[in-house]
Tab-separated table of C-alpha atoms in Angstrom:
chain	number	residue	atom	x	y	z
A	1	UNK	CA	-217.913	0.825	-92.916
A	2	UNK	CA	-215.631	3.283	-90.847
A	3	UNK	CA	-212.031	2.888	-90.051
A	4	UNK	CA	-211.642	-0.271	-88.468
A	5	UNK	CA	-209.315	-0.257	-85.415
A	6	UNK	CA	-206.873	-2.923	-84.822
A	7	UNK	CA	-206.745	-5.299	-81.993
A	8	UNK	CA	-203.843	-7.547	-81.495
A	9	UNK	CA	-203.345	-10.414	-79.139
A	10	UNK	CA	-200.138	-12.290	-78.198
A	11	UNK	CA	-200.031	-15.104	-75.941
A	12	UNK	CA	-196.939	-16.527	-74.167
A	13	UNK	CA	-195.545	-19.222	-71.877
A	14	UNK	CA	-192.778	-17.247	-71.032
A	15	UNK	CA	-190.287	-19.500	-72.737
A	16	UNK	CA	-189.347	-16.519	-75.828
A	17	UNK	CA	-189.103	-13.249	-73.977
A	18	UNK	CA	-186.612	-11.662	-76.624
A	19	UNK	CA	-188.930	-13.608	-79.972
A	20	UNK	CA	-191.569	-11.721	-77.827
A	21	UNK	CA	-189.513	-8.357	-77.169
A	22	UNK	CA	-188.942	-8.289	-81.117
A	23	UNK	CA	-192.714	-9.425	-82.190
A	24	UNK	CA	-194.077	-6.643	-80.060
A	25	UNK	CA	-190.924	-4.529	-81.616
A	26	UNK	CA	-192.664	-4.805	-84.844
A	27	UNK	CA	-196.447	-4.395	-84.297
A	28	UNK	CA	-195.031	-0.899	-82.964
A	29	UNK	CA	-193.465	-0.351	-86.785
A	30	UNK	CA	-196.441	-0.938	-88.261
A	31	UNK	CA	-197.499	1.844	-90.534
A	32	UNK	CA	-201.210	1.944	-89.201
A	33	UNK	CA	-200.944	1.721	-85.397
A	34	UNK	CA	-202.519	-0.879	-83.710
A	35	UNK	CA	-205.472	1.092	-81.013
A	36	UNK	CA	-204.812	-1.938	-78.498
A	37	UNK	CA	-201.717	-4.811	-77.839
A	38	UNK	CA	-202.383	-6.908	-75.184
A	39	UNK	CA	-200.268	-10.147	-74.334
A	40	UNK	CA	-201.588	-13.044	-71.803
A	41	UNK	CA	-199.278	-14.807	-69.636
A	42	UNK	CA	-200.901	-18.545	-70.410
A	43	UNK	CA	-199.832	-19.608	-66.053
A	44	UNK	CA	-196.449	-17.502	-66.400
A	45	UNK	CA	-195.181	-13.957	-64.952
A	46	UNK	CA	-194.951	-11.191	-68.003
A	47	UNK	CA	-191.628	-9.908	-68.720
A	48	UNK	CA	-191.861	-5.908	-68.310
A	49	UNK	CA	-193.845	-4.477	-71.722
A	50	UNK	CA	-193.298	-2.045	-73.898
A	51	UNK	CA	-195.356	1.448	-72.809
A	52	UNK	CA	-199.343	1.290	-73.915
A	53	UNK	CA	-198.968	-2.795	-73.775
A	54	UNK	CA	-201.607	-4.565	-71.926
A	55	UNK	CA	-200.424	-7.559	-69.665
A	56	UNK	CA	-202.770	-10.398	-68.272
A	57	UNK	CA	-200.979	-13.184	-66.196
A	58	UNK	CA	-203.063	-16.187	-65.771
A	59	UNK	CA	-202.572	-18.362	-62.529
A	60	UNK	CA	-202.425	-21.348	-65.518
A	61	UNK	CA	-202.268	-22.842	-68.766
A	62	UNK	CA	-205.378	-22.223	-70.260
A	63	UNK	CA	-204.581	-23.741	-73.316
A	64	UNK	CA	-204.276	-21.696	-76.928
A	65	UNK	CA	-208.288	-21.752	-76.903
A	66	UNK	CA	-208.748	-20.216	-73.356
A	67	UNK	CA	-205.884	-18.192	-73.128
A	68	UNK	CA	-206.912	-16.534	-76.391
A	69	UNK	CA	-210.560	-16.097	-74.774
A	70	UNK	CA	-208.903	-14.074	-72.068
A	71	UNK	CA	-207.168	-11.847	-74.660
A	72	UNK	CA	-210.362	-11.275	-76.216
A	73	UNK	CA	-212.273	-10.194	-73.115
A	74	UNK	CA	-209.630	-7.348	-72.318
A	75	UNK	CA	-210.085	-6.268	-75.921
A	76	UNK	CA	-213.614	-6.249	-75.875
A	77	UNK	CA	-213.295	-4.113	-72.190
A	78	UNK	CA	-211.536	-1.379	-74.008
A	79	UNK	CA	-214.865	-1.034	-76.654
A	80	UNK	CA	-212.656	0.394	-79.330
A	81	UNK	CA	-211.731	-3.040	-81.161
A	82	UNK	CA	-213.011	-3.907	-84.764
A	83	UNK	CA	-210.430	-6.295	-85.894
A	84	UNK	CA	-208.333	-9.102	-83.699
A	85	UNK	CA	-205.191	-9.793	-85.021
A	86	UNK	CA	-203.741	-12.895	-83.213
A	87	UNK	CA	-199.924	-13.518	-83.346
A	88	UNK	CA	-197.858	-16.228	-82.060
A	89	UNK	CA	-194.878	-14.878	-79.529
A	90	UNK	CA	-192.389	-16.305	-81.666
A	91	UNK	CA	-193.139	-15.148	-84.820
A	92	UNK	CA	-192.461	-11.748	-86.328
A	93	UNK	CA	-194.076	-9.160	-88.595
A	94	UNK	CA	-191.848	-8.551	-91.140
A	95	UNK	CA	-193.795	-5.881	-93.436
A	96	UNK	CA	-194.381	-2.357	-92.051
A	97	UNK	CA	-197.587	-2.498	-93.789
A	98	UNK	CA	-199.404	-5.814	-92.401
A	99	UNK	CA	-202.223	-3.999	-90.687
A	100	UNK	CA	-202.735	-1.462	-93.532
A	101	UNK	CA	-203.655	-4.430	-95.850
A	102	UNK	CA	-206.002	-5.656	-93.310
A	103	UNK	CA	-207.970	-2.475	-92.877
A	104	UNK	CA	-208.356	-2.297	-96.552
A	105	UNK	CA	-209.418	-5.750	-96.975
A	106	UNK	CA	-212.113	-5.476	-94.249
A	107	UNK	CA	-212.966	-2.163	-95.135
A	108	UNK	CA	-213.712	-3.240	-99.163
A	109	UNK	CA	-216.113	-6.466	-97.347
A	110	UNK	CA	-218.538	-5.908	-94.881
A	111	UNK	CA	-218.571	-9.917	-94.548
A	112	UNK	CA	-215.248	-10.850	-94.429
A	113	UNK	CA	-214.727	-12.681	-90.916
A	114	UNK	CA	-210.903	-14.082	-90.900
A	115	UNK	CA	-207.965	-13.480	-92.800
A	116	UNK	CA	-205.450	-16.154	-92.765
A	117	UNK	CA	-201.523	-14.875	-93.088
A	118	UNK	CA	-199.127	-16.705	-94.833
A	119	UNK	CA	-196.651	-18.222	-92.004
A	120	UNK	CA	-193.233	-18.527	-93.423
A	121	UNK	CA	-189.575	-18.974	-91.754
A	122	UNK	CA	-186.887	-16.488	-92.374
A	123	UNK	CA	-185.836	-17.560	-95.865
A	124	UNK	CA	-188.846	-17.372	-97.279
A	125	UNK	CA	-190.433	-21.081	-97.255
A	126	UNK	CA	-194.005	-22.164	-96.400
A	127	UNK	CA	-194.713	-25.376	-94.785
A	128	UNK	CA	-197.159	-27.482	-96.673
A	129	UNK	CA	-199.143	-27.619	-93.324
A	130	UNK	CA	-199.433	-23.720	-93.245
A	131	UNK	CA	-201.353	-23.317	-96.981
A	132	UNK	CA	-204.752	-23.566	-95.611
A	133	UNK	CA	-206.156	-25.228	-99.044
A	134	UNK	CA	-206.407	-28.939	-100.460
A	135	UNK	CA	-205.556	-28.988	-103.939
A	136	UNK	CA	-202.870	-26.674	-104.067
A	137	UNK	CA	-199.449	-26.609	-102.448
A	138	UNK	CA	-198.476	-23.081	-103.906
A	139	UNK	CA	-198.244	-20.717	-100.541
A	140	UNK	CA	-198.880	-17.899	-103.037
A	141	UNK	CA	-202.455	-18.816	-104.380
A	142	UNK	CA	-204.805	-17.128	-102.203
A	143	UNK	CA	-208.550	-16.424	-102.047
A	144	UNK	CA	-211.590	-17.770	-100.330
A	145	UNK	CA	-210.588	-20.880	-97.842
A	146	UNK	CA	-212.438	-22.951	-95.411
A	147	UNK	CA	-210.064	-22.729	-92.548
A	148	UNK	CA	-207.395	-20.475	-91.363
A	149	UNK	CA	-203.510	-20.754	-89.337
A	150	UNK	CA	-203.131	-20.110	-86.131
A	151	UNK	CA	-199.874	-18.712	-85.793
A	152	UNK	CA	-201.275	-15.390	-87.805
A	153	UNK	CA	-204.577	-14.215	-88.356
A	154	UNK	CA	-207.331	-11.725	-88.372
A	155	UNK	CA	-210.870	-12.155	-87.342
A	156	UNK	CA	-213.811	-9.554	-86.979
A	157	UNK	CA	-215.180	-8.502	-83.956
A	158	UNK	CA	-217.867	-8.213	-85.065
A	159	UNK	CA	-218.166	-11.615	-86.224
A	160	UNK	CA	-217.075	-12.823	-83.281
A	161	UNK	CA	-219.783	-11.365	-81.696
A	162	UNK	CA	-222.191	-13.321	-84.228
A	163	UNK	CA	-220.286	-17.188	-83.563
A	164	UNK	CA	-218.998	-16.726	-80.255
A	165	UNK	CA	-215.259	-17.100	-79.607
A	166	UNK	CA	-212.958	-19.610	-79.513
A	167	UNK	CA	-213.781	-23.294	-78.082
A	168	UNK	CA	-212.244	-23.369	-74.586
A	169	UNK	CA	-212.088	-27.300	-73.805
A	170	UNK	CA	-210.167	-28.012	-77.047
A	171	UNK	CA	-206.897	-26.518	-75.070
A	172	UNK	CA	-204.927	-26.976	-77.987
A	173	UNK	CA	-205.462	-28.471	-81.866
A	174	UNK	CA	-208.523	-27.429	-84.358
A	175	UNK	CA	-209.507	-25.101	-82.640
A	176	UNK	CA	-209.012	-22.666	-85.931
A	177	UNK	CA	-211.277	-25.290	-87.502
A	178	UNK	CA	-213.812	-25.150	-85.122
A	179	UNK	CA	-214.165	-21.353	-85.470
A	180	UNK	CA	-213.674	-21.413	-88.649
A	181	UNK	CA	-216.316	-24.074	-89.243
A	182	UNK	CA	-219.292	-21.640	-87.581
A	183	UNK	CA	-218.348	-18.630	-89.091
A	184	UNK	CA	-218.772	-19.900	-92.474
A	185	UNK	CA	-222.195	-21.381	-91.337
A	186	UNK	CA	-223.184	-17.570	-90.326
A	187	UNK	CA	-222.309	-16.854	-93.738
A	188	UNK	CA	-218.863	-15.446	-93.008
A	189	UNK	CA	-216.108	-15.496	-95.516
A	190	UNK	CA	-212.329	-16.993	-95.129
A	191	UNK	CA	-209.540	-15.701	-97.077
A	192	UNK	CA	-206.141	-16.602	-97.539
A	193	UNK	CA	-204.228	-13.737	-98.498
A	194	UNK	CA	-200.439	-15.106	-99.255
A	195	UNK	CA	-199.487	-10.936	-99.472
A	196	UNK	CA	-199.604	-10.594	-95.228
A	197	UNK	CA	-196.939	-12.896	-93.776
A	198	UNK	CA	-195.866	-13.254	-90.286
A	199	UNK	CA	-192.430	-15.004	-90.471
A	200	UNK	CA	-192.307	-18.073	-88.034
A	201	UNK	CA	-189.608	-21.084	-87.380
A	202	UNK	CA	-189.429	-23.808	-89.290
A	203	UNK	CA	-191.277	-26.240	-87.054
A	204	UNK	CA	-192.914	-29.609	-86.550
A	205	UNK	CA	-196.502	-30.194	-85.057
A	206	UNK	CA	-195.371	-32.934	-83.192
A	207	UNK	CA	-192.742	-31.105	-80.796
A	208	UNK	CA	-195.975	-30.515	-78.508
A	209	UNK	CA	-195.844	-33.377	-75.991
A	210	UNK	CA	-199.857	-33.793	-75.877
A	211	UNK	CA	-200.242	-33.327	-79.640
A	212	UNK	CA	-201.312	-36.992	-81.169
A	213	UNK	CA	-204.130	-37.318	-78.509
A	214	UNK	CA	-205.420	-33.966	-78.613
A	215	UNK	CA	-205.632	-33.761	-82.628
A	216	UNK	CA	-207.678	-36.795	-82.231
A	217	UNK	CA	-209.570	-35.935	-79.483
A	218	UNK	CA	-210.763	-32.540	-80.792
A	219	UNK	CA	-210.964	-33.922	-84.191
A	220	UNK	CA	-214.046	-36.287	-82.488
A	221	UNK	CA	-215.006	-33.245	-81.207
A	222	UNK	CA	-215.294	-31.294	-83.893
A	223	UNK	CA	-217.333	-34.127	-86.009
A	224	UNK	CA	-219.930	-34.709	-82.807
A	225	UNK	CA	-220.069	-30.545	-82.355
A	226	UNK	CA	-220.603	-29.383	-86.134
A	227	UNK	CA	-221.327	-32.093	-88.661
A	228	UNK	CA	-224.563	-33.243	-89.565
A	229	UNK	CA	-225.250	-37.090	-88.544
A	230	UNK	CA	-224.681	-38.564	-91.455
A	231	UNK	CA	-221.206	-36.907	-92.633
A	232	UNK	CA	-219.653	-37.295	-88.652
A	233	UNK	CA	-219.030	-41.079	-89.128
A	234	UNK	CA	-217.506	-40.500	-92.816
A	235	UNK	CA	-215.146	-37.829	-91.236
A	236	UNK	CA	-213.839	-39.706	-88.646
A	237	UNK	CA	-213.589	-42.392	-90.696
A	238	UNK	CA	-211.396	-40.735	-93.184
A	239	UNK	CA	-208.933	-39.429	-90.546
A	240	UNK	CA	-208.546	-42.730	-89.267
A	241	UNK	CA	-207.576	-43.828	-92.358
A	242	UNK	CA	-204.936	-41.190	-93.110
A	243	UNK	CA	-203.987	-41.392	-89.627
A	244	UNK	CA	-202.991	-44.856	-89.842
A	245	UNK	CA	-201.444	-44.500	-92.978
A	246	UNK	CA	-199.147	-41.497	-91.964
A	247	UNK	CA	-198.201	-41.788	-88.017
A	248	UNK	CA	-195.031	-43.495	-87.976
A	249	UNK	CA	-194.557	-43.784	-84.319
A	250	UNK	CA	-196.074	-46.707	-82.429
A	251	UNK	CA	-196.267	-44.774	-78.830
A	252	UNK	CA	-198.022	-41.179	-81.142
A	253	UNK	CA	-200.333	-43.965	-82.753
A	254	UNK	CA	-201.337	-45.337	-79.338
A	255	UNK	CA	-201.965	-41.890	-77.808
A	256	UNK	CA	-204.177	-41.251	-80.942
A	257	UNK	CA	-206.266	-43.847	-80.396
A	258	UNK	CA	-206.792	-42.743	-76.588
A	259	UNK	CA	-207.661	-39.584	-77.322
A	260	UNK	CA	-209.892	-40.815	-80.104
A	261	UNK	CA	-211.400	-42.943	-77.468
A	262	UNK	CA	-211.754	-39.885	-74.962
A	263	UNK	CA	-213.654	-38.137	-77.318
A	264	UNK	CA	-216.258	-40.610	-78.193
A	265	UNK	CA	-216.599	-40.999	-74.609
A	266	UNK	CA	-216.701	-37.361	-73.386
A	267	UNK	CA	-219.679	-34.444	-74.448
A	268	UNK	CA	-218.209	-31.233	-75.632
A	269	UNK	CA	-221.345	-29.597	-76.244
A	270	UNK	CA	-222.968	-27.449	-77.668
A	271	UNK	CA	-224.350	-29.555	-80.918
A	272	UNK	CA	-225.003	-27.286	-83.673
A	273	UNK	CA	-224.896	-28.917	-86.591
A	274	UNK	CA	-223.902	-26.884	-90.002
A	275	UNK	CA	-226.569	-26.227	-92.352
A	276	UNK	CA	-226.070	-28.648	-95.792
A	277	UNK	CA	-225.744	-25.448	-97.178
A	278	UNK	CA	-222.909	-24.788	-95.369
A	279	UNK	CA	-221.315	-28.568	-96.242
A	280	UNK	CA	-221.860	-27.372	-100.185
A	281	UNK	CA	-220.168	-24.033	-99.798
A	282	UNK	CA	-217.575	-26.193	-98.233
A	283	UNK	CA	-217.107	-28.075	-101.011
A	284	UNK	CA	-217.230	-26.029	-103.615
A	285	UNK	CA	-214.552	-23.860	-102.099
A	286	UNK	CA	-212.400	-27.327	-102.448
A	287	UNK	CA	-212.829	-28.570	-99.015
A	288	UNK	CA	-215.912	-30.646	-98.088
A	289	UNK	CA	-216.321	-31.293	-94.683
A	290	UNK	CA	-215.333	-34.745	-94.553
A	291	UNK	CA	-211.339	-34.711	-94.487
């Protein structure tokens, strides 16, 4: 493999313009420069960009999914792309040397599709929600995962050109998973590498308004879209169960269920189920696909 040439996109509601100002402040700093930066305006105007910083204001909200679509396109225009490093526009590189590490990791596997960061505020700590792995709570094991963060990540191009990209109706909520789910069933790996952190606020899933009825919605999705037949009711299943047992709020329990209902009602095609080959790699990387 050549030098592989880093890609990154930002998107933003135009809510953080100086988060944004110093995100974009340090992808400039990085040691190996980034070939392309381009940030989408997800239904809001751009704030003026730094020089050699690509802007794209969408009319509206596409969501996380579409608006990171659109990103994606304008890299792929430019041709000279091999890795997409995806940032939230609040969050901040912290390490001059974030995009070295991912050249060198891609560069020593010819597989690797996604490289999770480790997301952690500015004193250091990891939510238990960011450490993409089941049995361990320690932010600073990393290694092979079966899912990745959102807030910081990389993911091949050339993967991407394998799986497709990333699942437009889900808006917002799994759509990492989905991704993630057929690029290990092209034989893609996932790694978790705790030693590239983008530092994020301290924050709470739940501060998104439409966030109990999307998880479940997509989560339906997700089951009728990539499991095989007999695992989908088992999954769902579970994650009612630990939904019930965890959601604390009557009105977030009752938008659960109606999104859980809209997506048992609703297509979201394609169905492409994972091979069972896929579900074993799954599990023995410590994560069947059933919770």
């Amino acid at each position: 493999m050549g030098q592989q040439r880093v890609g990154v996109a930002v998107l933003t509601m135009g809510n953080r313009p100086a988060e944004l100002t110093r995100l974009l402040d340090s992808v400039a700093a990085q040691d190996t420069p980034a070939t392309r930066v381009v940030v989408v305006g997800n239904g809001t105007p751009l704030p003026a960009l730094p020089d050699g910083v690509t802007g794209v204001e969408l009319p509206e909200n596409l969501g996380v999914s579409g608006g990171r679509n659109v990103a994606l396109d304008r890299l792929r225009e430019f041709g000279d792309v091999d890795l997409v490093v995806d940032l939230d526009d609040d969050g901040l590189l912290i390490a001059p040397d974030v995009f070295t590490r991912l050249v060198a990791r891609y560069e020593a596997d010819d597989r690797l599709g996604i490289v999770s960061f480790r997301i952690a505020d500015e004193r250091g700590r990891t939510q238990r929600r960011h450490v993409p792995r089941l049995r361990s709570a320690d932010p600073m094991r990393g290694g092979p995962v079966t899912t990745f963060l959102g807030g910081g990540h990389a993911l091949s191009a050339r993967m991407l050109d394998e799986t497709g990209g990333w699942p437009d109706a889900f808006f917002y909520a799994h759509e990492e998973t989905d991704l993630a789910w057929r690029a290990l069933d092209a034989g893609w790996k996932i790694l978790y590498d705790p030693e590239v952190v983008l530092q994020h606020p301290w924050t709470e899933p739940t501060r998104h308004a439409v966030f109990h009825r999307m998880v479940a919605r997509n989560r339906v999705w997700l089951a009728k879209r990539h499991l095989p037949a007999p695992l989908v009711p088992v999954y769902l299943g579970v994650w009612t169960v630990l939904t019930l047992t965890r959601t604390r709020s009557v009105a977030g329990l009752r938008a659960w269920c109606g999104g859980f209902a809209e997506g048992l009602r609703t297509p979201c095609p394609p169905r492409r189920p994972m091979r069972w080959a896929t579900v074993r790699r799954m599990t023995r990387l410590g994560r069947p696909p059933v919770i």
